[in-house]
N, CA, C and O atoms as a MOPAC input file, in Angstrom:
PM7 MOZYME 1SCF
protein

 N     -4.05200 1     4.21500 1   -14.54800 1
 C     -4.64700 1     4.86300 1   -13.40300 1
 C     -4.39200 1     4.02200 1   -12.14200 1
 O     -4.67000 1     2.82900 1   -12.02500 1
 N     -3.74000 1     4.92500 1   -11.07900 1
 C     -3.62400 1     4.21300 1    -9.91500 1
 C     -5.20700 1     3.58500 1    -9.52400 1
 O     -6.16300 1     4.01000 1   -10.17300 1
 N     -5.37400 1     2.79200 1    -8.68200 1
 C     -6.44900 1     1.79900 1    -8.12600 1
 C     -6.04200 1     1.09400 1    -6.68000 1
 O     -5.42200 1     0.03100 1    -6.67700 1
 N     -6.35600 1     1.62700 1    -5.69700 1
 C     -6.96800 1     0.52900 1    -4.81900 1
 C     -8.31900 1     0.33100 1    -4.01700 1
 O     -9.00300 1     0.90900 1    -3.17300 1
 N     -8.30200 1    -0.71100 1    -4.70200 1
 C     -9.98600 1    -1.12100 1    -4.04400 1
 C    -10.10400 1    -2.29400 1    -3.33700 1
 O     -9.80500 1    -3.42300 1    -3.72500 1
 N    -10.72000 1    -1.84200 1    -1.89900 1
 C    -11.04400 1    -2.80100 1    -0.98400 1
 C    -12.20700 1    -3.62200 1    -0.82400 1
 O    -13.18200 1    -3.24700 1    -1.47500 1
 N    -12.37500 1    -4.83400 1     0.00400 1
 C    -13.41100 1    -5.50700 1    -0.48000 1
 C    -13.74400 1    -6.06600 1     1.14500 1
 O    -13.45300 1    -5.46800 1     2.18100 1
 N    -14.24800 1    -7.02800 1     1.05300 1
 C    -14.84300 1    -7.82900 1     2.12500 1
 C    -15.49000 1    -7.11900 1     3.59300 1
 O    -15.87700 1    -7.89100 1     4.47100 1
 N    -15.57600 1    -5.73500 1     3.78900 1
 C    -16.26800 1    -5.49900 1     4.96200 1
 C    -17.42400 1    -5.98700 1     4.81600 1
 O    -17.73400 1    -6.74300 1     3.89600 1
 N    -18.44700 1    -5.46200 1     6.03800 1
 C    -19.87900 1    -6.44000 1     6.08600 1
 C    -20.14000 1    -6.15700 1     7.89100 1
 O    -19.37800 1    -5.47800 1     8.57900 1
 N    -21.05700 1    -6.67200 1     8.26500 1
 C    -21.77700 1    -7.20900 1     9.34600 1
 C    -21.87400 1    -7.87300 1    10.27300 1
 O    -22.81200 1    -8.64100 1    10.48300 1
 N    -20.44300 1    -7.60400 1    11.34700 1
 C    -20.45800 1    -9.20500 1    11.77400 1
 C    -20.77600 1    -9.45800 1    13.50900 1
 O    -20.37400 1    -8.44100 1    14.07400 1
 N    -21.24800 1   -10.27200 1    14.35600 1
 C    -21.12800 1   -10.13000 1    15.64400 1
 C    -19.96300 1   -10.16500 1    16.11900 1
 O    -19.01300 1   -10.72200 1    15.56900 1
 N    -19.93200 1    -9.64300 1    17.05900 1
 C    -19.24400 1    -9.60000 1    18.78200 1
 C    -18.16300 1   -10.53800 1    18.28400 1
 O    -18.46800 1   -10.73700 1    17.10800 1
 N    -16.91700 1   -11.30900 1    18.59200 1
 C    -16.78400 1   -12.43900 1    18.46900 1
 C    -16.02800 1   -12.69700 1    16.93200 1
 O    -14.86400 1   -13.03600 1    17.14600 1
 N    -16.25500 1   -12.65500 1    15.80100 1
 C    -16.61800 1   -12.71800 1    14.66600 1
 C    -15.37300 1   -12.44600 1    13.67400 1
 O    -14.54900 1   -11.53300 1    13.74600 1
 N    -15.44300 1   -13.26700 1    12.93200 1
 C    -14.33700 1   -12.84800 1    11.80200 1
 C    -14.43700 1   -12.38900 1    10.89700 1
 O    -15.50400 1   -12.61500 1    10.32700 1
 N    -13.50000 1   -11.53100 1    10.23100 1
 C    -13.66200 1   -11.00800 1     8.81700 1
 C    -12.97100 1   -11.17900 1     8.02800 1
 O    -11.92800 1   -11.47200 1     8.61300 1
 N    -12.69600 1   -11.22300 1     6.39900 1
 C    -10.95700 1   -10.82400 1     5.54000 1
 C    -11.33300 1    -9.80000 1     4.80900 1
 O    -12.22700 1    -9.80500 1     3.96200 1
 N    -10.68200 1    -8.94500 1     5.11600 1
 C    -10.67900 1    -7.55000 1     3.93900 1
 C     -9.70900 1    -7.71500 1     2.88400 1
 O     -8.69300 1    -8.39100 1     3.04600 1
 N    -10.02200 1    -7.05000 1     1.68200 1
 C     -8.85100 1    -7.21000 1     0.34700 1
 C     -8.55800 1    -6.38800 1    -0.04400 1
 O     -9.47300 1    -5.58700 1     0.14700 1
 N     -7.40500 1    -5.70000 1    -0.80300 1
 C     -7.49100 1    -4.47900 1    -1.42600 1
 C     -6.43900 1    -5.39000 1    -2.46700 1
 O     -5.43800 1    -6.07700 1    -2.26200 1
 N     -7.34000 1    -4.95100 1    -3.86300 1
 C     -6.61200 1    -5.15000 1    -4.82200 1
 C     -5.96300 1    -3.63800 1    -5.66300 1
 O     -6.59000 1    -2.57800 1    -5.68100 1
 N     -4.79300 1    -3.81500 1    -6.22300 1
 C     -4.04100 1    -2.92700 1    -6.26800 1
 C     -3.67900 1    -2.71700 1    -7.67500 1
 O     -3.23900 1    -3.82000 1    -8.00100 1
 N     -3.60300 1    -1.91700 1    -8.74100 1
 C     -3.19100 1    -1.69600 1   -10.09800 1
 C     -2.91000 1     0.01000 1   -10.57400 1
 O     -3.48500 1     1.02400 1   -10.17900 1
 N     -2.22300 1    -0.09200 1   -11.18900 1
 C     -1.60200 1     1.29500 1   -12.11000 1
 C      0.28800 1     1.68000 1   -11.35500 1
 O      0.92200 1     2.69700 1   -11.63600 1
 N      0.74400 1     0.66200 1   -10.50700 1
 C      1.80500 1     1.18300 1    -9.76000 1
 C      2.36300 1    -0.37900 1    -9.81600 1
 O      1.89300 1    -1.42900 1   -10.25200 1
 N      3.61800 1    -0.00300 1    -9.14800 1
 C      4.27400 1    -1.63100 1    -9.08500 1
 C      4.36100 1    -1.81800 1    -8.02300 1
 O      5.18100 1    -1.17700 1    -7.36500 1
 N      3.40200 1    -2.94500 1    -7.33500 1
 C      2.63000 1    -3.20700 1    -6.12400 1
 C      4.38200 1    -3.50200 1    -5.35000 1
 O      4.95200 1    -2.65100 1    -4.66700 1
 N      4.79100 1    -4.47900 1    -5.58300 1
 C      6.11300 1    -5.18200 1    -4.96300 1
 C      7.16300 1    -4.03300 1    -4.72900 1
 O      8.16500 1    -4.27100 1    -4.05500 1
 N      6.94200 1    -2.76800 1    -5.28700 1
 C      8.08600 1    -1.63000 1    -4.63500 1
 C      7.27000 1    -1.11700 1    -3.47500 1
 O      7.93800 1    -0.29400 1    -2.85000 1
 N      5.82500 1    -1.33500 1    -2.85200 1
 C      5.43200 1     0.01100 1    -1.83700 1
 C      5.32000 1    -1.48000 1    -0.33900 1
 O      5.16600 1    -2.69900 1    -0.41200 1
 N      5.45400 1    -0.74500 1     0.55800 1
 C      5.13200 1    -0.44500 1     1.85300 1
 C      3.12900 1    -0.69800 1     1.67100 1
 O      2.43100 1     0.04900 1     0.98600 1
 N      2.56200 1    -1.97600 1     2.51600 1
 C      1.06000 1    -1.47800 1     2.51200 1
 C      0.69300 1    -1.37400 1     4.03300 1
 O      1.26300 1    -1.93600 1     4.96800 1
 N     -0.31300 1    -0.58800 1     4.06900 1
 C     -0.96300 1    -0.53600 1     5.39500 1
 C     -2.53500 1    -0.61900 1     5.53500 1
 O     -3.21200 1    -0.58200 1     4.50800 1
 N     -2.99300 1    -0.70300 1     6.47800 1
 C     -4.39300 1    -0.83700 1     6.83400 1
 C     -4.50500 1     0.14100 1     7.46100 1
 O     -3.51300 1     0.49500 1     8.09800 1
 N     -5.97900 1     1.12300 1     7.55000 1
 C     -6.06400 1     2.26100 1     8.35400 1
 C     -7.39800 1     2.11000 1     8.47500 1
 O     -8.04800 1     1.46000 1     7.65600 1
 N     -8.04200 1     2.83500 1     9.74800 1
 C     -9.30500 1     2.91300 1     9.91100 1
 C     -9.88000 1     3.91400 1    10.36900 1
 O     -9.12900 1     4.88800 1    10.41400 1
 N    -11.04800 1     4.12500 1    10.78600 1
 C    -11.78300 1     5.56300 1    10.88300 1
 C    -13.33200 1     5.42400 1    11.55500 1
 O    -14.35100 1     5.01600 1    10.99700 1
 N    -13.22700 1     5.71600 1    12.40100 1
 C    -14.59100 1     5.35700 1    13.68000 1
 C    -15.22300 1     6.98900 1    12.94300 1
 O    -14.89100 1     7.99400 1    12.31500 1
 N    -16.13100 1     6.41900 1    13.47200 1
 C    -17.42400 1     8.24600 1    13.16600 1
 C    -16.80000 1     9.32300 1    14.18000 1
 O    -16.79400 1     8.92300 1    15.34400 1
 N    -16.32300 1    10.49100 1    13.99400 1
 C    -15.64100 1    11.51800 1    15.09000 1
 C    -14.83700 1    10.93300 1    15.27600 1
 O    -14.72600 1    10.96600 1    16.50200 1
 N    -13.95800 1    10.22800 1    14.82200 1
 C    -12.73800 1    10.03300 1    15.16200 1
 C    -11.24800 1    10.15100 1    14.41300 1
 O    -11.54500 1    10.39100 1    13.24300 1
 N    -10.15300 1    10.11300 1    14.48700 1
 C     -9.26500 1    10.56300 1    13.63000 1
 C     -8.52400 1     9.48900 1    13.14000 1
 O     -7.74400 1     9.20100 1    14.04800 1
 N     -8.32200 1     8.64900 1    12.07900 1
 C     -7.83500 1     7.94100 1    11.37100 1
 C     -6.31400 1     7.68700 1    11.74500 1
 O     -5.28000 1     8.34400 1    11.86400 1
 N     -6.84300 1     6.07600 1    11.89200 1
 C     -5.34500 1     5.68100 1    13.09500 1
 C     -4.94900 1     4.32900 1    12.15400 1
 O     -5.66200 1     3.57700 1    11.48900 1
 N     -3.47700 1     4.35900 1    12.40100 1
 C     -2.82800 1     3.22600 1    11.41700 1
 C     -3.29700 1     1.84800 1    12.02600 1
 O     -3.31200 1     1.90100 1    13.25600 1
 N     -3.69500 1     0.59400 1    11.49600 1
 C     -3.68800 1    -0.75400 1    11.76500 1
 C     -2.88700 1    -1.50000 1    11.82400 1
 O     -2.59900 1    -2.04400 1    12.89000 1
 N     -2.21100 1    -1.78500 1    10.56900 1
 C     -1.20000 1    -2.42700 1    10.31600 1
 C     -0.20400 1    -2.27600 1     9.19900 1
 O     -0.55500 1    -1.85400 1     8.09700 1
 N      0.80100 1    -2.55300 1     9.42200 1
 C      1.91500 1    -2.74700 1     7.87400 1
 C      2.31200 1    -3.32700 1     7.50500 1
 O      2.14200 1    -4.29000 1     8.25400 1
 N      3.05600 1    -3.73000 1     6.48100 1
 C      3.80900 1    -5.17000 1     5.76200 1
 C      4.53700 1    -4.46600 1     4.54500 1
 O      3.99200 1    -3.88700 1     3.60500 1
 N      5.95700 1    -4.65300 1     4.78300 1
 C      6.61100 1    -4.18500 1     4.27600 1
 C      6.58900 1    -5.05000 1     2.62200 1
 O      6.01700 1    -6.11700 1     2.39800 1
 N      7.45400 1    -4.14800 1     1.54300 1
 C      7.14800 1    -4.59700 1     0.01700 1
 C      7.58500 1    -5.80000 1    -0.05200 1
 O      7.03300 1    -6.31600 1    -1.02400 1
 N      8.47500 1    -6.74300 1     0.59500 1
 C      8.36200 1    -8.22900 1     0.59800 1
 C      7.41500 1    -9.12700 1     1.28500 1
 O      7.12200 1   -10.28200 1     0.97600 1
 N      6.99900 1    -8.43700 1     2.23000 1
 C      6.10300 1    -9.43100 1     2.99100 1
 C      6.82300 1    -9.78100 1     4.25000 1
 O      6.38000 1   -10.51500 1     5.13300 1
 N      7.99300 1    -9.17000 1     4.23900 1
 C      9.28600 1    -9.99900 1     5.56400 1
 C      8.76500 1    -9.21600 1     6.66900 1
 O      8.78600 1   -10.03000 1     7.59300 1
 N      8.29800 1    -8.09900 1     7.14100 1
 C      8.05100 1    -7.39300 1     8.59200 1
 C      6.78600 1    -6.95200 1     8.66000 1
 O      6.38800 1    -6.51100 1     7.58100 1
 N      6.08200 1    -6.91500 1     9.45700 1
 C      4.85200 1    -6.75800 1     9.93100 1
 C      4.65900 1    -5.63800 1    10.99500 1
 O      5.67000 1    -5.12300 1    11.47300 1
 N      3.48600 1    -5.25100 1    11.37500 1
 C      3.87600 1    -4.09200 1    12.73200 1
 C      2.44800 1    -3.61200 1    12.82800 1
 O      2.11500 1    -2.96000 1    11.83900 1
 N      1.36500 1    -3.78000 1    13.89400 1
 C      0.14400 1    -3.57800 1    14.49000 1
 C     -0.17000 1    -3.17700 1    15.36700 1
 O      0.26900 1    -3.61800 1    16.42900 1
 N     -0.96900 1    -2.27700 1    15.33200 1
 C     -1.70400 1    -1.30200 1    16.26400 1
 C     -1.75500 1    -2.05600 1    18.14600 1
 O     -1.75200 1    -3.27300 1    18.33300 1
 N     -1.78000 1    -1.41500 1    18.86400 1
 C     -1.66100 1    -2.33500 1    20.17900 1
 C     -3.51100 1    -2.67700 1    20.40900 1
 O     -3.76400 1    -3.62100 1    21.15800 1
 N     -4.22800 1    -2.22800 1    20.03300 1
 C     -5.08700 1    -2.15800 1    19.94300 1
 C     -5.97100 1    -3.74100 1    18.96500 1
 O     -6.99900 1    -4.35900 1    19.24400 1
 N     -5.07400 1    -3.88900 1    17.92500 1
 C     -5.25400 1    -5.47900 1    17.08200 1
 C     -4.54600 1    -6.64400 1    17.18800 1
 O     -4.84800 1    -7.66300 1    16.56700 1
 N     -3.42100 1    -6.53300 1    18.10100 1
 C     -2.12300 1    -7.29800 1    18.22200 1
 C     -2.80800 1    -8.28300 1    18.66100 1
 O     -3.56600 1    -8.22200 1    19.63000 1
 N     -2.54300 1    -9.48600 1    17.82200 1
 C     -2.76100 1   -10.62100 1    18.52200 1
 C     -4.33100 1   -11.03700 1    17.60300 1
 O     -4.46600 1   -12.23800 1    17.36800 1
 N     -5.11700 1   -10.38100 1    17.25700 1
 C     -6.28300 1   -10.72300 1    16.50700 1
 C     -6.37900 1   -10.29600 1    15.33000 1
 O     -7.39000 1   -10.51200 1    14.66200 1
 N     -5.37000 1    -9.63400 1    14.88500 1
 C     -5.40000 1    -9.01700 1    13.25200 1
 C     -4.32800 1    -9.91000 1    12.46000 1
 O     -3.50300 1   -10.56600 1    13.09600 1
 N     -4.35600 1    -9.92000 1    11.20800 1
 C     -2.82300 1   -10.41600 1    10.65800 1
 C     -3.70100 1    -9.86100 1     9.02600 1
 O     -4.77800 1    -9.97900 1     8.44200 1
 N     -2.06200 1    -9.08200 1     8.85100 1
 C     -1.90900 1    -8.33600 1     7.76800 1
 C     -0.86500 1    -9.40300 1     6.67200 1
 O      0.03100 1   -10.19400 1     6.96700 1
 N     -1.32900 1    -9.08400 1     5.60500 1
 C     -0.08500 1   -10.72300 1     4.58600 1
 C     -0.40100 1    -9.80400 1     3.20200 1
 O     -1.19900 1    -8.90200 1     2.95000 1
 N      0.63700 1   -10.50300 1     2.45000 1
 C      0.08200 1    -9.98100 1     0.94900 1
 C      0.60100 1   -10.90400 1     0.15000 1
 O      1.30100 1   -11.87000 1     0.45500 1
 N      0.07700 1   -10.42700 1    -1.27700 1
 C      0.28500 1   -11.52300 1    -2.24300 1
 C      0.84500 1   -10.90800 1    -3.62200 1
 O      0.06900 1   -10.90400 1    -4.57700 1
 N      2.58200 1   -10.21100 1    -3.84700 1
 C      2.47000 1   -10.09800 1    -4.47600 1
 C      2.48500 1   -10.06200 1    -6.43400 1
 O      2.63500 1    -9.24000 1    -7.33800 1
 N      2.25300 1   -11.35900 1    -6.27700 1
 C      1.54200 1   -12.08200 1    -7.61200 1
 C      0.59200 1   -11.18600 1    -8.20000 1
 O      0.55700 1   -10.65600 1    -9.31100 1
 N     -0.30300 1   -11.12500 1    -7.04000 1
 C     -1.68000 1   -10.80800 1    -7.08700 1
 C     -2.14600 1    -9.31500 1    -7.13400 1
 O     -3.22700 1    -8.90500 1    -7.55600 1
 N     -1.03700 1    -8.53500 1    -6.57700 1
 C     -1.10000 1    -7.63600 1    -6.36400 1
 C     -1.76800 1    -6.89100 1    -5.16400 1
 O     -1.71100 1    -5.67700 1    -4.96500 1
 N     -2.50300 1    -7.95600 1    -4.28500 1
 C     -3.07200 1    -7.79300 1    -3.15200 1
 C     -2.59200 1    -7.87800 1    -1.60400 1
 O     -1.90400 1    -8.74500 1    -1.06400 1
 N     -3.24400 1    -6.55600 1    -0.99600 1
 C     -3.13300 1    -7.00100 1     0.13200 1
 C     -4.36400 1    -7.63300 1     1.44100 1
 O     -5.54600 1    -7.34800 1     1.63700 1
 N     -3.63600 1    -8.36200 1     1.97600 1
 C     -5.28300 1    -8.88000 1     2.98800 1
 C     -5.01700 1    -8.28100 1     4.80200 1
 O     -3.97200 1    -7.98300 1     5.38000 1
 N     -6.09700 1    -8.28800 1     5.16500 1
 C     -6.24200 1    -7.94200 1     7.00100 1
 C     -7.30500 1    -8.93000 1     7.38500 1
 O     -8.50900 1    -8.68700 1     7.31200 1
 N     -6.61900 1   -10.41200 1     7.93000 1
 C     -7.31800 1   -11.10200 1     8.73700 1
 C     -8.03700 1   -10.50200 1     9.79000 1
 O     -7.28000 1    -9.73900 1    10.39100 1
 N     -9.39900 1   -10.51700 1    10.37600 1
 C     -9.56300 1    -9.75000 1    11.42700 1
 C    -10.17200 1   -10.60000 1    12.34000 1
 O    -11.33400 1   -10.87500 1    12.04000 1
 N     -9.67200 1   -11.19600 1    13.55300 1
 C    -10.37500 1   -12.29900 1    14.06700 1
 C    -11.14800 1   -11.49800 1    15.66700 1
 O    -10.91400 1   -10.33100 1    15.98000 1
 N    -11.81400 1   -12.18800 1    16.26600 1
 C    -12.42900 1   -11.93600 1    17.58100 1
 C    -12.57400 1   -10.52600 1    17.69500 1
 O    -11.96400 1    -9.75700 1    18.43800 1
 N    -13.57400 1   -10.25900 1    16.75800 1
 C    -13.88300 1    -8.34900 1    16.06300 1
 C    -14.51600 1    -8.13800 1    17.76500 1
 O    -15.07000 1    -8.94700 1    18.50900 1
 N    -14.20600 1    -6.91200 1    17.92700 1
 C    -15.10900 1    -6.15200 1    18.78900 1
 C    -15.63300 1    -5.03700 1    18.69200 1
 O    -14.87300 1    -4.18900 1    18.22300 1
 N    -16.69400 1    -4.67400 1    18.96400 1
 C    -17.33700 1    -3.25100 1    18.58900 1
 C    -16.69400 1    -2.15000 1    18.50000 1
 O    -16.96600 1    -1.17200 1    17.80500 1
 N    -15.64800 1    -2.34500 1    19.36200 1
 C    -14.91100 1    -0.39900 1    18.95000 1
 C    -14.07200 1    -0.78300 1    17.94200 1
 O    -13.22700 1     0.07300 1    17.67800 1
 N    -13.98800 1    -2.41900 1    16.87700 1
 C    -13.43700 1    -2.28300 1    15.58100 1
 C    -14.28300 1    -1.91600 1    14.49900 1
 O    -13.84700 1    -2.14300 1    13.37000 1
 N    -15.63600 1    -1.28800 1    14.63800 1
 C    -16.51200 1    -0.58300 1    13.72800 1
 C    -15.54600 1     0.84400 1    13.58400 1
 O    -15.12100 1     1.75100 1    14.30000 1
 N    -15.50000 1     0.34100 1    11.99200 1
 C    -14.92500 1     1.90800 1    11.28000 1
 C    -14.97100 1     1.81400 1     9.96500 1
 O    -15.54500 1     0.92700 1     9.33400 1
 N    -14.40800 1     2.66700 1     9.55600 1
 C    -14.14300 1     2.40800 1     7.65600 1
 C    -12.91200 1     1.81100 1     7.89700 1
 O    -12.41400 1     1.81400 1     9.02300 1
 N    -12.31000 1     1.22800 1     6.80000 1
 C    -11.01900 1     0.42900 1     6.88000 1
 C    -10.93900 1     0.82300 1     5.39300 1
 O    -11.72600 1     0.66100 1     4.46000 1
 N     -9.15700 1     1.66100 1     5.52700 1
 C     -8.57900 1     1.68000 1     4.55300 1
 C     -7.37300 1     1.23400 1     4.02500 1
 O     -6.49900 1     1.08400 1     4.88000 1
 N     -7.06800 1     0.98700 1     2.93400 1
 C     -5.52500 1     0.45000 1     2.54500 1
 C     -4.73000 1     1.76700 1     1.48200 1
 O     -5.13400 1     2.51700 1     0.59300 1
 N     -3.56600 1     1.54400 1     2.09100 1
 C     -2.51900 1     2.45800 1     1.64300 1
 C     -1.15500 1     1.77300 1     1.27300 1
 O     -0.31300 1     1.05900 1     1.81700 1
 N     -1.35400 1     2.28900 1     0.22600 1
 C      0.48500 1     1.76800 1    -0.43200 1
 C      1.10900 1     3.16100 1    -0.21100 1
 O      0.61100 1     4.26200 1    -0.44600 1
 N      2.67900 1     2.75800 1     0.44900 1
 C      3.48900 1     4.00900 1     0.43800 1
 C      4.95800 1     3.54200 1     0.35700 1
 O      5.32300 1     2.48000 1     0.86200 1
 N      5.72600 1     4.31900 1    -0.25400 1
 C      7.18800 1     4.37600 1    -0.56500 1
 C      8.01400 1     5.37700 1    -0.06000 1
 O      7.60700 1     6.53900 1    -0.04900 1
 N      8.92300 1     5.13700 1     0.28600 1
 C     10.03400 1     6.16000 1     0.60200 1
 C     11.21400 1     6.68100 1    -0.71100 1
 O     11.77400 1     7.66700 1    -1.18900 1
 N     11.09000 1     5.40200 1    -0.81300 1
 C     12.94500 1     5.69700 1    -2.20900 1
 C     12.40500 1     4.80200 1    -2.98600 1
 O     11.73000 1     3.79900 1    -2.75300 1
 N     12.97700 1     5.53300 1    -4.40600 1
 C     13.57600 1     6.93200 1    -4.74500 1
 C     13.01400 1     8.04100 1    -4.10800 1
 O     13.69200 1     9.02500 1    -3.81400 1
 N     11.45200 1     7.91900 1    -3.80600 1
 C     10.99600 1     8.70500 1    -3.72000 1
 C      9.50200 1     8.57400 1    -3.00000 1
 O      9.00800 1     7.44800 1    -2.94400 1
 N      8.67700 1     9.85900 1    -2.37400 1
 C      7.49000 1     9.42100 1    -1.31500 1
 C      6.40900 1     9.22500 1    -2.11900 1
 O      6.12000 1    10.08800 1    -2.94700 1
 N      5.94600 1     8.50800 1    -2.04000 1
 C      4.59400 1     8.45400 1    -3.09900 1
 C      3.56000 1     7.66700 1    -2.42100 1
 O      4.15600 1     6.71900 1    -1.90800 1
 N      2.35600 1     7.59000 1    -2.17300 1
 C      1.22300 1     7.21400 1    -1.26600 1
 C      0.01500 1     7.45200 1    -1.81900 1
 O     -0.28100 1     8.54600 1    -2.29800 1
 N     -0.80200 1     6.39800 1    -1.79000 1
 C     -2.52200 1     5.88300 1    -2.55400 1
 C     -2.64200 1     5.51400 1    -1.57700 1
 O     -1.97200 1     4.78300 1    -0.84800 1
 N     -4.06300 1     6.30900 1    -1.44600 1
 C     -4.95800 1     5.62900 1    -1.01700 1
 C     -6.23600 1     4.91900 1    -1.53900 1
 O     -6.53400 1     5.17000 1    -2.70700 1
 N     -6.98600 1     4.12300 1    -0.88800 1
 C     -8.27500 1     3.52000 1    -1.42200 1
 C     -9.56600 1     3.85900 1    -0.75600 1
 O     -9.52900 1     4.12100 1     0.44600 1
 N    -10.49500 1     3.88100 1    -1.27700 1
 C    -11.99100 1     4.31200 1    -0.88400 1
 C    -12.60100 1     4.26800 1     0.14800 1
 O    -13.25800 1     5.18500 1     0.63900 1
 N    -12.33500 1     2.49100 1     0.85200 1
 C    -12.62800 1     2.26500 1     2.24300 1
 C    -13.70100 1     1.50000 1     2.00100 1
 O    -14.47400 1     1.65800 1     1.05600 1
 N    -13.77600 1     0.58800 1     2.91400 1
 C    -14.77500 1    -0.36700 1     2.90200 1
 C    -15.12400 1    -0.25700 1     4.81900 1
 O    -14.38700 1     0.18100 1     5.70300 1
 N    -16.57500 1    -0.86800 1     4.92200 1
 C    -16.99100 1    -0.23400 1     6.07400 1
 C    -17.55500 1    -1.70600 1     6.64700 1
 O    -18.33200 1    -2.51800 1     6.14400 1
 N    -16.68000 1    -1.69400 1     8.17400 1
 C    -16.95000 1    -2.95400 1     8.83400 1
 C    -17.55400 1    -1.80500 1    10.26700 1
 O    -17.39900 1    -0.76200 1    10.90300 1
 N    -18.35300 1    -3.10800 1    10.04300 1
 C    -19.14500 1    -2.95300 1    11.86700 1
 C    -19.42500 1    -4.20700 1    12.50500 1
 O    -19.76300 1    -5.15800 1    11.80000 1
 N    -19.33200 1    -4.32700 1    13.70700 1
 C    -19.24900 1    -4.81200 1    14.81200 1
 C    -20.70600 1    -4.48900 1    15.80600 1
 O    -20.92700 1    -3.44600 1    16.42100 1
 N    -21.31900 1    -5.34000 1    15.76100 1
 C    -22.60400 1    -5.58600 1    16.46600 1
 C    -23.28200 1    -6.64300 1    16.45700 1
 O    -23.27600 1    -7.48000 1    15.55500 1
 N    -24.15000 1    -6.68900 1    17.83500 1
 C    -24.86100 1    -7.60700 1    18.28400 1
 C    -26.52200 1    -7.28100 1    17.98000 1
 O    -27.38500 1    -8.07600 1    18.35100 1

């Protein structure tokens, strides 16, 4: 059974750091494409970040550039989203997505873990 499950959201101030995790099983983590996605209340689910199936290219929202960093591990099968100097409009759900192109398109998603940003 495909699986990804994310971990580490929480509570944090203004300011504030986080690491989110998504651990990954039933697929072969090292063939997909992962991304980070998120989702404000009324709002429409906008990409974060990516990291391609080696780990060699990266690519972030203009919106996180510079305070996010996306990495993976895959040994581990995981991927992580450093999230540094959080600010309140980074309250959302945060999701992770594995996706492939070739051979063929194939895309999981995971449940979402829910960070907020407040003082």
């Amino acid at each position: 059974q495909v699986q990804l499950v994310e971990s580490g959201g929480g509570l944090v101030q203004p300011g504030g750091s986080l690491r989110l995790s998504c651990a990954a099983s039933g697929f072969i983590f090292s063939n997909y494409a992962m991304s980070w996605y998120r989702q404000a209340p009324g709002k429409e689910r906008e990409l974060v970040a990516v990291i391609s199936s080696t780990g060699g290219y990266t690519n972030y929202a203009d919106s996180v550039k510079g305070r996010f960093t996306i990495s993976r591990d895959n040994a581990k099968n995981t991927v992580y989203l450093q999230m540094n100097s959080l600010k309140p409009e980074d309250t959302a759900v945060y999701y992770c997505k594995a996706g492939r192109t070739y051979p063929s398109a194939n895309y999981y998603w995971g449940q979402g873990t829910q960070v907020t940003v407040s003082s």
